mmCIF file of C-alpha atoms and ligand atoms in Angstrom:
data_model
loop_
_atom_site.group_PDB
_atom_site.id
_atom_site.type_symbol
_atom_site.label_atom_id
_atom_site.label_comp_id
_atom_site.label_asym_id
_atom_site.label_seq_id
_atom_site.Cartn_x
_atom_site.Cartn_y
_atom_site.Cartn_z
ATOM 1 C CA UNK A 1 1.085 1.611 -4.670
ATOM 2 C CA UNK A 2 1.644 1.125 -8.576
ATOM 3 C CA UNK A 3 4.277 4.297 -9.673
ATOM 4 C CA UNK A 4 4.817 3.556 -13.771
ATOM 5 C CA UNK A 5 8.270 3.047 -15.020
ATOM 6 C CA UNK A 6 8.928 6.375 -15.967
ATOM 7 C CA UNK A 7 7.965 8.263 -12.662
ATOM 8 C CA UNK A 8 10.343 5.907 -10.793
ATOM 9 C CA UNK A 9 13.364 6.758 -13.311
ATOM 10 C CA UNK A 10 12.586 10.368 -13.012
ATOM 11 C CA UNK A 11 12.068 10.106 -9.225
ATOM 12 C CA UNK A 12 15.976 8.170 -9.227
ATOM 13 C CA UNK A 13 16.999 11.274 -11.042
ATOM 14 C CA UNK A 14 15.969 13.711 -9.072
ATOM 15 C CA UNK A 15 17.569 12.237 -6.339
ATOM 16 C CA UNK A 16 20.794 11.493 -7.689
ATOM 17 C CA UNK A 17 20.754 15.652 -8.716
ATOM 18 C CA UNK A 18 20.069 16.752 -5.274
ATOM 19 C CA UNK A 19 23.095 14.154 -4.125
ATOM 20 C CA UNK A 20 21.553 11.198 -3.111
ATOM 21 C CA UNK A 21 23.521 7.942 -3.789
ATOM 22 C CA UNK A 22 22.562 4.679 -4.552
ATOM 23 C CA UNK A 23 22.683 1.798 -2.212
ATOM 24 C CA UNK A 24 23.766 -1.640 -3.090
ATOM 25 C CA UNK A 25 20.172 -2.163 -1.339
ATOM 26 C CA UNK A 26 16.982 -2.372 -2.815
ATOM 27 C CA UNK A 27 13.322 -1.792 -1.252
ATOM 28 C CA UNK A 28 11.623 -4.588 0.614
ATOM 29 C CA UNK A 29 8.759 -3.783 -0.751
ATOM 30 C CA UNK A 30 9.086 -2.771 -4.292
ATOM 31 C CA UNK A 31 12.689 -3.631 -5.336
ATOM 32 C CA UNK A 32 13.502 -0.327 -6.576
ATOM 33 C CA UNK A 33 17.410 0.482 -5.623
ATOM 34 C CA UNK A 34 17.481 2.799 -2.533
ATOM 35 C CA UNK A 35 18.721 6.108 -1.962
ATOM 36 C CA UNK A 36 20.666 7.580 1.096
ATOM 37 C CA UNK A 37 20.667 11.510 1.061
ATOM 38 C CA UNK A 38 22.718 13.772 2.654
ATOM 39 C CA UNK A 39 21.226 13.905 5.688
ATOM 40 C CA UNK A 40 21.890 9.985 6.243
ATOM 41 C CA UNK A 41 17.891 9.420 5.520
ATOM 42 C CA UNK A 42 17.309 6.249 3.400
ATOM 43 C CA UNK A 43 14.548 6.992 0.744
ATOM 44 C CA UNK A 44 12.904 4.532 -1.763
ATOM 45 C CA UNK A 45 11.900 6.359 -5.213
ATOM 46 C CA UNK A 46 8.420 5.105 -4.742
ATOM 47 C CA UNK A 47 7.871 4.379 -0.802
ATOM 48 C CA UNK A 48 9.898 7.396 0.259
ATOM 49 C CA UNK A 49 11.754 6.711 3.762
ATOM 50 C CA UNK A 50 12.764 3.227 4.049
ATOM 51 C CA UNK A 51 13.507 1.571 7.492
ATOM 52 C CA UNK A 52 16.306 -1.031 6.568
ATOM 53 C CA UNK A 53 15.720 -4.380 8.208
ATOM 54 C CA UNK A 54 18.177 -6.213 10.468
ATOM 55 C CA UNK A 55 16.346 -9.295 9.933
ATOM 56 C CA UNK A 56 13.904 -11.837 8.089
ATOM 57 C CA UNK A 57 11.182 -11.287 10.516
ATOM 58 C CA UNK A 58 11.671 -7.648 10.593
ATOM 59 C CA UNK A 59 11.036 -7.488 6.413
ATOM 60 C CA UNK A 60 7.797 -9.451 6.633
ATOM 61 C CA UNK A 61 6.808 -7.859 9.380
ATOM 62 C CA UNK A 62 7.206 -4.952 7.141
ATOM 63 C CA UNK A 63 5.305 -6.550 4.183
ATOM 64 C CA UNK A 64 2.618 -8.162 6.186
ATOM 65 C CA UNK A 65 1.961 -4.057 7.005
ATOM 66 C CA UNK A 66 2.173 -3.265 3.831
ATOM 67 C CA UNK A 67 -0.241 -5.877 2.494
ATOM 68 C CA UNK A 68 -3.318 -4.576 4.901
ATOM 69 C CA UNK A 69 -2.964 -1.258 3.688
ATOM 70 C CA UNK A 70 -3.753 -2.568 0.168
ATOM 71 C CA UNK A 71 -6.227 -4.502 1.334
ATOM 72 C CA UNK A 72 -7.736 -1.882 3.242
ATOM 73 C CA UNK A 73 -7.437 0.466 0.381
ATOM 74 C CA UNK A 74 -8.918 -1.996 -2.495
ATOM 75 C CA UNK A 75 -12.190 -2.811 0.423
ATOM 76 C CA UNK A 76 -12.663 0.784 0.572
ATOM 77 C CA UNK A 77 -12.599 0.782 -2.686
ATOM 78 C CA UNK A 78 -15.057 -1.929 -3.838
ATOM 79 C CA UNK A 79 -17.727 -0.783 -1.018
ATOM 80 C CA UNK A 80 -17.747 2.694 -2.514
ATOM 81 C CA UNK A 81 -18.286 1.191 -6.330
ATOM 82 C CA UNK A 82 -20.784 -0.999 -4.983
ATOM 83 C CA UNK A 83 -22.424 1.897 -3.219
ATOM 84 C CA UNK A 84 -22.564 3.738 -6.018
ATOM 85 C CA UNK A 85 -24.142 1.246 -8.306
ATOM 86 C CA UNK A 86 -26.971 0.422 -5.847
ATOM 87 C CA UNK A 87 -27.447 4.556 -4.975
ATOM 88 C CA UNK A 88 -27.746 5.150 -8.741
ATOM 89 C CA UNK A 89 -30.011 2.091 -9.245
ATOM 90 C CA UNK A 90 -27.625 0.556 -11.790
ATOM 91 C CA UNK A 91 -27.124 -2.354 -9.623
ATOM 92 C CA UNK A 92 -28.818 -5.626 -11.733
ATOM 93 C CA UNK A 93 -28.958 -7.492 -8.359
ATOM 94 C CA UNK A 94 -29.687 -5.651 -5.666
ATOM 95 C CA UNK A 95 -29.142 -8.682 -3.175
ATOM 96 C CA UNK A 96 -26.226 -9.933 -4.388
ATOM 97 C CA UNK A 97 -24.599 -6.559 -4.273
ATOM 98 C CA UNK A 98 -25.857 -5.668 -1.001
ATOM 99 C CA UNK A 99 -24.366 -9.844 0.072
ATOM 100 C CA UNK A 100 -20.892 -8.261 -1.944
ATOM 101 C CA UNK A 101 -20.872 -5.127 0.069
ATOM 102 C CA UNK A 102 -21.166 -6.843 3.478
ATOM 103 C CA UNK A 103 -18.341 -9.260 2.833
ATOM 104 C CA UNK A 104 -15.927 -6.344 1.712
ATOM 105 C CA UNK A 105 -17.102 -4.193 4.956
ATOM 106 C CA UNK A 106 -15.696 -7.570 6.763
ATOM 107 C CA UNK A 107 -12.512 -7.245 4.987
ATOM 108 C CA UNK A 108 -11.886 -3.331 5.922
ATOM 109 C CA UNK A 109 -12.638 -4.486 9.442
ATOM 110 C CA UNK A 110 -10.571 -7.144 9.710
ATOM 111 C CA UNK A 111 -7.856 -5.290 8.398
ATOM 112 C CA UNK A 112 -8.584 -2.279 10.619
ATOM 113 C CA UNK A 113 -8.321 -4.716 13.385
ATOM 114 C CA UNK A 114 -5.117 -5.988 12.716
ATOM 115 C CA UNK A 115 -3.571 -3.241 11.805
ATOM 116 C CA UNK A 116 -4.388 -1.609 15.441
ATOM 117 C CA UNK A 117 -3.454 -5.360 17.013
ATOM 118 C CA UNK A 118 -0.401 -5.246 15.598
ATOM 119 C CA UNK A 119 0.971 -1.626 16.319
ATOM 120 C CA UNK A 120 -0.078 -1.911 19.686
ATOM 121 C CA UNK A 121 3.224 -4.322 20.554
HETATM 122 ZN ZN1 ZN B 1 9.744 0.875 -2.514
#
């Protein structure tokens, strides 16, 4: 979830136009000052709608979420460049990538799994 510098400054002035104003509050997950619009909706320039925490546990809880998707998105990531070394027969070690691939599959799943563990509650 990288946005570059400029996007999030054009982003904050879009919003301010359209009558957003900015909170004293900053994202829990970026840092990025937030936004309330007029309909009352709190909005990050980069996340989008923010849930504001009430406590400590709430904003890790938050984080912790935040850090499987990443890590769910850079697995699925790594498995498909691996894949696509060994399908194009670039791969120098064929073993060692297939060893690589099977370790990162363990990663998605684990994430996968809790992620779903922790939604259920
Ligand atoms: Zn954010």
């Amino acid at each position: 979830m990288s946005a570059n510098r400029n996007e999030v400054v054009r982003k904050m002035a879009e919003l301010m136009r359209s009558g957003a104003t900015m909170l004293d509050k900053s994202c829990p997950l970026c840092g990025a000052p937030l936004f309330k619009l007029r309909s009352g909706e709190i909005i990050c320039p980069i996340h989008g709608p923010v849930r504001i925490v009430k406590s400590e546990s709430e904003a890790v809880e938050i984080l912790a979420d935040a850090v499987l998707d990443e890590l769910e998105d850079f697995a699925a990531r790594r498995i498909h460049e691996i894949l696509t070394s060994l399908k194009s027969g670039n791969s120098s070690n064929e073993e060692y990538s297939l060893r690589t691939l099977m370790l990162w599959l363990q990663v998605l799943k684990y994430a996968r799994v809790i992620k779903a563990s922790s939604q259920k509650d």
